[in-house]
Short mmCIF file of C-alpha atoms in Angstrom, two decimals:
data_model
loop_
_atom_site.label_atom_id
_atom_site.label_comp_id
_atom_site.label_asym_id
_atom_site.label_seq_id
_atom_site.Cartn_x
_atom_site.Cartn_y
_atom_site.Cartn_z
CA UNK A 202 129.29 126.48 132.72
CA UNK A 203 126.78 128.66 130.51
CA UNK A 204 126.54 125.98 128.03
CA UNK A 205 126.87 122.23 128.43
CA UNK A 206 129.17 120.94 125.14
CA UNK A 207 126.66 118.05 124.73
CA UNK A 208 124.12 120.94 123.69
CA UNK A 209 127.00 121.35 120.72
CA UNK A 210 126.77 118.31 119.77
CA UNK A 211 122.88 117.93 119.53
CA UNK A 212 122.29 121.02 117.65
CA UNK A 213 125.05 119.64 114.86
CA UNK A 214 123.48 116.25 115.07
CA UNK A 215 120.14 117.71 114.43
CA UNK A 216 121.17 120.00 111.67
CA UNK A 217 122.64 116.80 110.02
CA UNK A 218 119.18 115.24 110.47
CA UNK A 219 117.67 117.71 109.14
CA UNK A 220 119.94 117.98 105.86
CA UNK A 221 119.74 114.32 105.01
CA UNK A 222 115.94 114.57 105.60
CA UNK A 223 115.41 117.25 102.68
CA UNK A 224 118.03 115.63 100.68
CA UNK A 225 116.00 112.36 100.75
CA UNK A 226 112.72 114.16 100.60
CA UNK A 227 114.40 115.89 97.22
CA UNK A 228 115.60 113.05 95.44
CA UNK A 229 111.42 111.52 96.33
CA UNK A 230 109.95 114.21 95.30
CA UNK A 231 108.57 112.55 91.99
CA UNK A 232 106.99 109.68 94.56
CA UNK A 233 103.85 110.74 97.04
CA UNK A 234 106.60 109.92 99.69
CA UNK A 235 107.97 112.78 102.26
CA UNK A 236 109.37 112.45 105.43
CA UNK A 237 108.93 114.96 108.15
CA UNK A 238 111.61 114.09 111.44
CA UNK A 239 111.90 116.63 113.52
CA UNK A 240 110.23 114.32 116.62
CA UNK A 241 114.08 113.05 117.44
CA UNK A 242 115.52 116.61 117.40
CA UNK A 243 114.32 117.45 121.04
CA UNK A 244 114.28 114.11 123.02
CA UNK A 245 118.03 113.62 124.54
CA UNK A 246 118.56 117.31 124.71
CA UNK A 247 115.35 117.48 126.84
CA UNK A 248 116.06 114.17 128.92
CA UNK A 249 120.48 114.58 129.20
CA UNK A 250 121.14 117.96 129.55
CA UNK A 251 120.12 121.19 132.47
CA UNK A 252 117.29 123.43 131.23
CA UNK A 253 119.55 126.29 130.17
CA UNK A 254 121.63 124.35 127.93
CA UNK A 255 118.41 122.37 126.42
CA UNK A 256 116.52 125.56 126.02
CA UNK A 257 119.54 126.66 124.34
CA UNK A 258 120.13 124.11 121.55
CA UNK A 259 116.03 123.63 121.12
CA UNK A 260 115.80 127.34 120.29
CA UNK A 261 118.89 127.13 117.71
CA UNK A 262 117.43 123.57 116.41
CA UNK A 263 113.97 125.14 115.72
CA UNK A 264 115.37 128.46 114.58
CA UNK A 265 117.24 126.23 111.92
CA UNK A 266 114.77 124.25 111.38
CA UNK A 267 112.28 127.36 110.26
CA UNK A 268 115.16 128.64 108.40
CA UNK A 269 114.96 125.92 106.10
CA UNK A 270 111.53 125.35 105.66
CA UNK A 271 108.91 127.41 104.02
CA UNK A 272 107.07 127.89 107.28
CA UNK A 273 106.10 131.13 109.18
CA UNK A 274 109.48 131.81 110.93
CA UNK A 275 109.21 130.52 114.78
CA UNK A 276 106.52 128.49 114.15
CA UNK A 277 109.01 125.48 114.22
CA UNK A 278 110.84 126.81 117.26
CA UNK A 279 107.60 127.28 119.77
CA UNK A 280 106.69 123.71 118.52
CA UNK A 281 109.64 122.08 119.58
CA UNK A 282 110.18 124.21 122.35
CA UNK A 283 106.73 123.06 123.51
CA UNK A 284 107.55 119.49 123.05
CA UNK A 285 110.36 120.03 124.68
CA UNK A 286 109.08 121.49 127.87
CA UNK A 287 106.79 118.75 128.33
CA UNK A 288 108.98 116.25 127.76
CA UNK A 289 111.77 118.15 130.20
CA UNK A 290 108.81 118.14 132.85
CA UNK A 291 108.52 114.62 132.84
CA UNK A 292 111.74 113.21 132.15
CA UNK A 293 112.60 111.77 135.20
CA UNK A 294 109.58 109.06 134.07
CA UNK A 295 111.72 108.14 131.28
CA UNK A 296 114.96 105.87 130.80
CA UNK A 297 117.43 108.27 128.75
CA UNK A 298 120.41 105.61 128.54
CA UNK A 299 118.12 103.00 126.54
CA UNK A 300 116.64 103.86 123.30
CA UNK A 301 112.92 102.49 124.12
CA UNK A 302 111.33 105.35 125.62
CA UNK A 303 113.34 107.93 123.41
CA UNK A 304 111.65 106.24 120.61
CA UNK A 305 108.16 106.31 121.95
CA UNK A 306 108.55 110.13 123.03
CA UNK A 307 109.77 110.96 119.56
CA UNK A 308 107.16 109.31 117.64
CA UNK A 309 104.40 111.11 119.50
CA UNK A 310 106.49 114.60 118.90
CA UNK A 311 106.82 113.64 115.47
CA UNK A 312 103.29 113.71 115.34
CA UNK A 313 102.70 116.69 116.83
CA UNK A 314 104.56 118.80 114.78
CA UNK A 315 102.90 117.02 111.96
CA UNK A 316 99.41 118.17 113.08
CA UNK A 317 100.93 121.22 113.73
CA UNK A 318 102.16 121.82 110.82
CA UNK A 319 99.07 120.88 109.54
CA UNK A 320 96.76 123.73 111.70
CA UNK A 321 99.56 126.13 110.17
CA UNK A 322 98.33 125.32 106.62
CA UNK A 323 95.28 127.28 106.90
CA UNK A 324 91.55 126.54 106.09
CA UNK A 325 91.59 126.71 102.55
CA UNK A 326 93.99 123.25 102.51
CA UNK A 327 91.87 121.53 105.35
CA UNK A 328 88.71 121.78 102.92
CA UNK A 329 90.95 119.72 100.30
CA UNK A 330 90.67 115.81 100.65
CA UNK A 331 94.09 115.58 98.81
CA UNK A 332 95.74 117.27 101.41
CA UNK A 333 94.36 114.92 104.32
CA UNK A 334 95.53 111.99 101.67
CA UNK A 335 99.02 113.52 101.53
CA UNK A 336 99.18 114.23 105.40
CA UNK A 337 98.49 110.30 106.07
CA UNK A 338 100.63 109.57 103.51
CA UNK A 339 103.27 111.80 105.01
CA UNK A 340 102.36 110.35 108.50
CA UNK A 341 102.42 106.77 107.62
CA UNK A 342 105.77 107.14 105.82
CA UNK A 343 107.66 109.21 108.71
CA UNK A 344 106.81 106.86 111.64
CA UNK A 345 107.97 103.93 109.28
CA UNK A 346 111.05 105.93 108.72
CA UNK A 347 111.09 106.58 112.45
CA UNK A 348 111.48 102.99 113.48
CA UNK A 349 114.77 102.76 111.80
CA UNK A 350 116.41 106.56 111.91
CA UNK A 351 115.33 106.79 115.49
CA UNK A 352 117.72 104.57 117.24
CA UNK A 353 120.05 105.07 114.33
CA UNK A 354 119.59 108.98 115.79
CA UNK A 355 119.93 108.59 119.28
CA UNK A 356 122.82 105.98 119.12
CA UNK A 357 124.83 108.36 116.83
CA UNK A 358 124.79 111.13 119.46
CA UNK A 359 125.70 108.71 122.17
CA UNK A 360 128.51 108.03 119.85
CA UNK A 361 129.48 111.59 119.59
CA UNK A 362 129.76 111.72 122.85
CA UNK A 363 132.40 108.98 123.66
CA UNK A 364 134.13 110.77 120.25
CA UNK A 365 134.24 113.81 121.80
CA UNK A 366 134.85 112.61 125.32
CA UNK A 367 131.82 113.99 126.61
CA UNK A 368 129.39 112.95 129.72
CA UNK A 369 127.62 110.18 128.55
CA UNK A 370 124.91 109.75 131.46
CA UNK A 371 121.92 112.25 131.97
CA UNK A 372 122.06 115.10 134.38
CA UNK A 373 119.58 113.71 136.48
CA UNK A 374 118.70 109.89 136.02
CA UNK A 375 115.15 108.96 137.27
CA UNK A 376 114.14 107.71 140.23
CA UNK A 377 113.54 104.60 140.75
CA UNK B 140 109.71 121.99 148.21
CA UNK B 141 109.07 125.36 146.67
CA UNK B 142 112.64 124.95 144.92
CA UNK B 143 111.14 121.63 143.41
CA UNK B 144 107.70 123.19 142.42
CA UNK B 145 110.01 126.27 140.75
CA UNK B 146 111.74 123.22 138.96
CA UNK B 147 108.95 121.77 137.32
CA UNK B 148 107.52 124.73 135.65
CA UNK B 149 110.77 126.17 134.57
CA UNK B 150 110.40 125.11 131.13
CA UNK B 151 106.94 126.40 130.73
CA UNK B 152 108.06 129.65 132.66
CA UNK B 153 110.71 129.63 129.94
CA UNK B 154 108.51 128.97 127.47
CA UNK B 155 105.88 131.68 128.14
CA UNK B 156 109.17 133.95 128.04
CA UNK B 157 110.46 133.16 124.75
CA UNK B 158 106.56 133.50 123.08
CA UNK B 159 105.91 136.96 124.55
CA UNK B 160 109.99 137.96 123.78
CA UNK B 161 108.66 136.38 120.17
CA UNK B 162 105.84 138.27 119.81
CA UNK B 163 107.59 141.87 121.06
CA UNK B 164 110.62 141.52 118.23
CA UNK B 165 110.29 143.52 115.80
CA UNK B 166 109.77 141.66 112.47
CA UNK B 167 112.93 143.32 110.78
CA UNK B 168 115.10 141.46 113.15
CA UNK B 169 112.92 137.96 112.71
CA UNK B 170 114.04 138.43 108.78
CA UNK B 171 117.57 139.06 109.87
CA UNK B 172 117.80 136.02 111.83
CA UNK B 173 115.91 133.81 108.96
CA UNK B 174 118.31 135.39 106.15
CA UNK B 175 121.36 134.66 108.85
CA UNK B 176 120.36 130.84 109.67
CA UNK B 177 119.65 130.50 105.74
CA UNK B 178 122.82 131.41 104.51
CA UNK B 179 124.06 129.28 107.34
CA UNK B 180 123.10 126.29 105.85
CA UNK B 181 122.92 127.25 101.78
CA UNK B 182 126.87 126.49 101.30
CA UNK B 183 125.83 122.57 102.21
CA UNK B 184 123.21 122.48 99.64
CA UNK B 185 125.44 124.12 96.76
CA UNK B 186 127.94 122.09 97.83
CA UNK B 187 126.05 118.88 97.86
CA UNK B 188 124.71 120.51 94.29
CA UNK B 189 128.22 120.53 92.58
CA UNK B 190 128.72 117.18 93.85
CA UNK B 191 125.87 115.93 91.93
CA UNK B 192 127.51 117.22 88.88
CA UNK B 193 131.14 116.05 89.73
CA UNK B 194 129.15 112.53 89.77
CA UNK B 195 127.30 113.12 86.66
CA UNK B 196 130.84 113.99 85.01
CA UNK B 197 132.43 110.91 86.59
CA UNK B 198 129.37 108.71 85.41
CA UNK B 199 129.47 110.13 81.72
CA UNK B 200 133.37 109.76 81.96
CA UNK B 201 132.76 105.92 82.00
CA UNK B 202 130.57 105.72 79.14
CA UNK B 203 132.41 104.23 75.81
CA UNK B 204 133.44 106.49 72.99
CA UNK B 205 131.18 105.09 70.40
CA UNK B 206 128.37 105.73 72.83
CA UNK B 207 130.04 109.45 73.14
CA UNK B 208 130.14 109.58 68.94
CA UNK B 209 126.51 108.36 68.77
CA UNK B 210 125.72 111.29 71.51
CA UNK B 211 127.56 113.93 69.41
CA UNK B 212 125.71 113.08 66.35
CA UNK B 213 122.81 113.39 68.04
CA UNK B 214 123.42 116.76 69.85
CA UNK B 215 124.95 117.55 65.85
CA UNK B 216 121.13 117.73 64.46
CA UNK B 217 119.48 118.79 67.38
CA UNK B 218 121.89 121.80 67.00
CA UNK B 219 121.14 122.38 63.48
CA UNK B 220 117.73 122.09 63.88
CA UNK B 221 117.72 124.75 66.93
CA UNK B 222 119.95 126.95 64.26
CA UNK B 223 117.16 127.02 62.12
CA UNK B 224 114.38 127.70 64.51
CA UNK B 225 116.99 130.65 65.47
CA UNK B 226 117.03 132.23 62.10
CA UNK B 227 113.18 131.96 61.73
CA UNK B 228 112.06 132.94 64.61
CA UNK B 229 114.47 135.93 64.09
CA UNK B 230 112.87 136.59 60.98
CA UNK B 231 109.74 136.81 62.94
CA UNK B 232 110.48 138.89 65.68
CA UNK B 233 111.52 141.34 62.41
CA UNK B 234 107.85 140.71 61.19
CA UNK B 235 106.27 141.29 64.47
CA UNK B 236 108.83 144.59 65.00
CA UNK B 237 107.60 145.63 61.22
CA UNK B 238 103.64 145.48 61.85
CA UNK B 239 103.88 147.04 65.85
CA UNK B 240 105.33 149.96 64.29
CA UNK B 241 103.10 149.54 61.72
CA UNK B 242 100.34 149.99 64.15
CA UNK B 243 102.20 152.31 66.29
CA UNK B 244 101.72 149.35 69.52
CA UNK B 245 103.67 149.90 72.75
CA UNK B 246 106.46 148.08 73.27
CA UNK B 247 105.90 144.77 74.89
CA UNK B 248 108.28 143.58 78.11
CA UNK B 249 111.15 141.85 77.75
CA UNK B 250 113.05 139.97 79.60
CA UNK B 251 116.59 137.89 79.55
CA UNK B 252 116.61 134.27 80.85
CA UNK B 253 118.92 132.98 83.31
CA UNK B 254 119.30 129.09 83.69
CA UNK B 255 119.43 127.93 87.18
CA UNK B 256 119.84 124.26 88.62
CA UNK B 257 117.70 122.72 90.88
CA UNK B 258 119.50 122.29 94.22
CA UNK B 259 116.53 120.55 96.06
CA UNK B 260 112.99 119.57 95.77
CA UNK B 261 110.40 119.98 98.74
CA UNK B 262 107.25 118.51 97.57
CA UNK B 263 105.04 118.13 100.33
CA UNK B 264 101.12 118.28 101.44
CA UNK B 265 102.34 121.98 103.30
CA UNK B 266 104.67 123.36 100.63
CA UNK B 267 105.51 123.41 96.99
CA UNK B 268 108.55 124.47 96.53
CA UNK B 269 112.20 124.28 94.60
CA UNK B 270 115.66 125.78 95.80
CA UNK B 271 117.77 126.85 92.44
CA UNK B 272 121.36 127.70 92.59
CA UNK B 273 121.21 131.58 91.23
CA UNK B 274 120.50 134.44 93.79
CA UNK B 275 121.57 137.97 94.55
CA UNK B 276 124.97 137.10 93.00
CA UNK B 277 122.75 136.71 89.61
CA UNK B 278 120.64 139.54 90.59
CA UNK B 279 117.43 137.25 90.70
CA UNK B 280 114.38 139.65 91.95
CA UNK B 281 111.43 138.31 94.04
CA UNK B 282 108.77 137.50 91.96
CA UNK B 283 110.51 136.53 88.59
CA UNK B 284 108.71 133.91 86.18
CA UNK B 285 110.42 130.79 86.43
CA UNK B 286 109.92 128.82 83.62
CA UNK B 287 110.79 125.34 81.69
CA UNK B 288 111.07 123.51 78.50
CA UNK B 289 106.85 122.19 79.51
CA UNK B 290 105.68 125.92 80.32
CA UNK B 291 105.38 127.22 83.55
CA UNK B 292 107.63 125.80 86.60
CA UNK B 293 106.96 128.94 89.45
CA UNK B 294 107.66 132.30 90.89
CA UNK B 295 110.80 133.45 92.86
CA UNK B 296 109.58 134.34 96.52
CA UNK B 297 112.91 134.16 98.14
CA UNK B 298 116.15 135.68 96.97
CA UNK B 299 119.12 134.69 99.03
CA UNK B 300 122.83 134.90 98.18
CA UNK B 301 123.18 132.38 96.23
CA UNK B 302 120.13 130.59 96.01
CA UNK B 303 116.49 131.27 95.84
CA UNK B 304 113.24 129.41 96.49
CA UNK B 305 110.76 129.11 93.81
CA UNK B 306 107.15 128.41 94.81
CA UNK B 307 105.57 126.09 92.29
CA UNK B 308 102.77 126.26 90.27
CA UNK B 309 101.10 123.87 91.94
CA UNK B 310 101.11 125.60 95.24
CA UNK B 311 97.61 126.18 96.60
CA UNK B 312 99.15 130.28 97.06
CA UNK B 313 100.15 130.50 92.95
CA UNK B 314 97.68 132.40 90.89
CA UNK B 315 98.04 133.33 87.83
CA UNK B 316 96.37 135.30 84.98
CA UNK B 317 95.95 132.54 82.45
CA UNK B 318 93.70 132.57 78.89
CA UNK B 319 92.48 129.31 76.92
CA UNK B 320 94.56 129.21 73.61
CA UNK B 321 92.65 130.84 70.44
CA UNK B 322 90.63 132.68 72.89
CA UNK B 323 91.79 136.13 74.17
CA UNK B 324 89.45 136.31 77.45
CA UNK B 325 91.63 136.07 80.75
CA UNK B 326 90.86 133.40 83.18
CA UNK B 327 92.33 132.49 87.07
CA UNK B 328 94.80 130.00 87.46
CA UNK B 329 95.48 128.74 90.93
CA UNK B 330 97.68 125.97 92.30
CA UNK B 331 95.35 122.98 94.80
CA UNK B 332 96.47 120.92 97.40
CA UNK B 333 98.53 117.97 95.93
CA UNK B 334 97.59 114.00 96.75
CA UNK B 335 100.70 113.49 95.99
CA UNK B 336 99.48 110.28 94.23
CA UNK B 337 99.21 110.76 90.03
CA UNK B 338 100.44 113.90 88.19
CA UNK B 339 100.65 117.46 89.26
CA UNK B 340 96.52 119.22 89.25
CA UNK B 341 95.61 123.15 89.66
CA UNK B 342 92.44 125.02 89.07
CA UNK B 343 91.12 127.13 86.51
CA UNK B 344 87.89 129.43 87.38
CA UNK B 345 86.54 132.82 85.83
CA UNK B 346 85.81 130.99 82.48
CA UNK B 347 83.03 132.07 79.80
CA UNK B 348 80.41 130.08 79.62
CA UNK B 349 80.80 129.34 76.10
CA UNK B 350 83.84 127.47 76.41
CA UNK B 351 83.80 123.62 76.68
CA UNK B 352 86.57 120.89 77.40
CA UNK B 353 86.63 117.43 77.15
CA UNK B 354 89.04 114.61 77.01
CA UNK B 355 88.92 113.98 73.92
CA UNK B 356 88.86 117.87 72.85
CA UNK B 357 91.42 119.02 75.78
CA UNK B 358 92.14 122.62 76.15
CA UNK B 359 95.59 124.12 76.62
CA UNK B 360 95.69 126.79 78.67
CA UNK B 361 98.34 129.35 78.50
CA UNK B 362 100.07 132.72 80.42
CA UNK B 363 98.63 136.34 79.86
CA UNK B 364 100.74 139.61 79.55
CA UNK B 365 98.16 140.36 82.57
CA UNK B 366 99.88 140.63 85.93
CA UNK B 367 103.52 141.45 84.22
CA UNK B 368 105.54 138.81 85.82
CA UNK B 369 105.10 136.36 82.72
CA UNK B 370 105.19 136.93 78.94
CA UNK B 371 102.17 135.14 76.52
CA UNK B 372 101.68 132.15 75.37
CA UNK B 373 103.89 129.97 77.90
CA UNK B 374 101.79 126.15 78.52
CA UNK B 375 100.20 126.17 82.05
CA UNK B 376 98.33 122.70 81.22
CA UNK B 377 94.88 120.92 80.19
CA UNK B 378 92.28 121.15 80.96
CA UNK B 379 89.72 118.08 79.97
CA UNK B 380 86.56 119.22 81.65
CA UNK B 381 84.44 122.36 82.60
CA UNK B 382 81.67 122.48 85.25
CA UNK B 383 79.41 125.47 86.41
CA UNK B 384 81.99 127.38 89.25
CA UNK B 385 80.09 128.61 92.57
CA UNK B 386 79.45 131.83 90.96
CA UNK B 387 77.04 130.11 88.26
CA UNK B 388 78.52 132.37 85.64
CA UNK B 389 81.06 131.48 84.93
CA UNK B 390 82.69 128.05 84.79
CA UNK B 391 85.54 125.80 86.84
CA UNK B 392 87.82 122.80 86.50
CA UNK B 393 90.67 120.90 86.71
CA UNK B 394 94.40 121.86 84.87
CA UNK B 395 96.18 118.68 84.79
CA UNK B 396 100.14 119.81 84.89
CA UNK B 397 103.25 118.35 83.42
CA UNK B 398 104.56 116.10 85.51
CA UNK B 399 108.44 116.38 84.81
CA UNK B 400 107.61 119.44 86.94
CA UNK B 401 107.75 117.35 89.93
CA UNK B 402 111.71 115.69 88.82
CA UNK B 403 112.94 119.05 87.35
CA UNK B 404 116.51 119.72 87.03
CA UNK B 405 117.22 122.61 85.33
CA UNK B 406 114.87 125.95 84.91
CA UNK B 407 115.32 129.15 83.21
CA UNK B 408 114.19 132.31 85.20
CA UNK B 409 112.49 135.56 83.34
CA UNK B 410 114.22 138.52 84.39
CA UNK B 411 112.52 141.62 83.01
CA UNK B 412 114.76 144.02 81.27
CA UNK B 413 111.96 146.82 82.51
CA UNK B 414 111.30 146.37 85.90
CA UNK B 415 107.59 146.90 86.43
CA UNK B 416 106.77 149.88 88.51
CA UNK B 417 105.20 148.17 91.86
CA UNK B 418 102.50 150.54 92.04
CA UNK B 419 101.09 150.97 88.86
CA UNK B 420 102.21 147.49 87.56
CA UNK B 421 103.61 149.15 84.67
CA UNK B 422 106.84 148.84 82.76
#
């Protein structure tokens, strides 16, 4: 099959991440709060599904992803497409079916597409303290909100799949 | 063996592929591919936007109808009050009309306003910017003054079909023509990087010399005809001090901005009735 369903099903779950992310980050927008999530988009696509499929919805994640954010278009999609080839190159040291490791790998992506983000900005912003205050601040807040939306994340796509009748075990479970 | 080694750096081999495919397309299709996932996803965000007002309605549906008498009173005087600035400033447009021909003046720009709604806020340390519900279907153009009750909200960089995205003023990338009120020499405005903690700040360089702020004598500084997109006299912000710029000849400092521009609901776009000529910025 060209394309696994499950790759359906992650891009829809990560466009729905992605709206309730800017509609949060709208109604804070009088606070210093913002939350940047885009860490969870590319873990269970990267660790479940065969690279064609996962190169597939990672592309269409990031490409709606940059569509929807005031960012250089593609910037978004090489970043998670970079995230996600290093996590697909080392997936077989992670446990897909619990949500420990999925956690850990998308806080540290998180992060990276913070700082990259960040590089994108451009010198002019890197000379400004306020914008290293509001990059913490914008740190601190998304891996708090990370603990919690996380597992709420990766649970809710397991749960699409039993909704949808779909494989619920990776293609290729480590070895242990 | 070699199948496994092939394996492992599929993704990067993948990866390489899509940058160098990424960095061949040519940029018109990269726009058609934005505008395509964009209007994708606008319907959502209008959608969640007329929500918001079915649950305003709902909300003021509950409130009593004394509370809905005192509210009409209310709107009552406001209205005749607003009926009166009407007539007079009428009768000063007439004055102003009288004297420029008078004087034999050019004709200044004009423009019509077009209210818009805030669909979505996105505030952050990397952007500044605000999605309103009005786009091609309103015949919004890129680069149209976006303004509010306070002064200056923005400037229209993206026209979609039904929405656009207005960068704010206090984006590091706004500048802006600006002048200190009572004094007719033209200074930059320019958006900074946001803590995100206290109100809304942006810079003001290029000034004379001669010109000093303080807190407790704040100047307001104010939009130029200079640069087109805005017409005079709309509030920027204050400005409470003034220090020697880089230059040493002229001076710097901070604006501080409203901050209901950071909860705004509701904004009024400038649409020129003359479009200015590109080239020679010119009506």
């Amino acid at each position: 099959m060209l394309l696994d369903p499950r790759a359906i099903v992650f891009f829809c779950a990560n466009a729905l991440l992605l709206f309730l992310m800017l509609l949060v980050n709208s109604a804070l927008a009088a606070s210093p709060v913002y939350l940047l999530l885009l860490g969870p988009m590319v873990v269970l696509p990267a660790l479940y599904l065969r690279h064609q499929s996962y190169f597939i919805c990672t592309l269409f994640s990031g490409l709606w992803v940059d569509a929807a954010l005031p960012v250089p278009f593609g910037l978004c999609t090489s970043g998670l497409l970079l995230c996600g080839a290093f996590v697909f190159m080392t997936r077989s040291r992670f446990r897909a079916e619990h949500n420990y490791h999925p956690i850990l790998i998308a806080h540290g992506l998180n992060f990276f597409m913070i700082g990259l983000l960040s590089l994108a900005a451009g010198f002019p912003e890197w000379s400004s303290v306020a914008f290293w205050i509001q990059v913490a601040t914008t740190s601190l807040a998304s891996h708090g909100a990370l603990l919690v939306v996380a597992p709420w994340f990766f649970n809710f796509e397991r749960m699409l799949f039993m909704l949808f009748h779909l494989e619920n075990e990776p293609e290729e479970l480590p070895l242990l | 063996m070699a199948k496994l080694r092939l394996d492992k750096v599929k993704p990067l081999v993948a990866l390489g592929v899509f940058l160098a495919a990424w960095w061949v397309i040519p940029t018109t299709v990269k726009s058609f591919m934005q505008v395509s996932f964009a209007e994708f996803q606008a319907p959502a965000w209008v959608a969640t936007s007329y929500l918001d007002d079915l649950e305003g309605f709902w909300a003021r549906r509950s409130h009593s109808k004394v509370e809905l008498i005192e509210a009409g009173r209310d709107l009552a005087r406001i209205k005749s009050l607003y009926q009166f600035n009407a007539q007079r400033n009428r009768t000063l447009e007439l004055e102003v009309e009288r004297l420029e021909a008078i004087l034999n003046l050019p004709s200044r720009r004009e423009f019509r306003y077009e209210v818009a709604r805030v669909i979505r806020r996105d505030l952050s340390a990397w952007w500044q910017h605000l999605i309103i519900r009005k786009g091609r279907d309103f015949d919004i153009p890129v680069g149209a003054a976006v303004v509010f009750s306070g002064g200056v909200v923005g400037r229209v960089v993206e026209v979609d079909a039904f929405t656009s995205r207005v960068e704010l003023i206090t984006s590091p990338n706004f500048r802006i023509a600006a002048r200190f009120e009572g004094d007719e020499r033209p200074v930059v405005y320019q958006g900074a990087p946001q803590s995100g903690f206290g109100d809304p700040v942006g810079s003001v360089r290029d000034a004379p010399q001669d010109i000093m702020a303080s807190r407790q004598a704040p100047l307001q500084l104010v939009s130029t005809r200079l640069g087109g997109s805005f017409p005079p006299g709309l509030s920027i912000g204050r400005v409470t001090w003034l220090e020697p710029g880089s230059s040493g000849i002229f001076q710097a400092g901070q604006v501080e901005l409203d901050p209901r521009l950071l909860s705004l609901h509701e904004v009024a776009v400038l649409i020129s009735l003359s479009p200015t000529d590109s080239v020679n910025n010119a009506p």
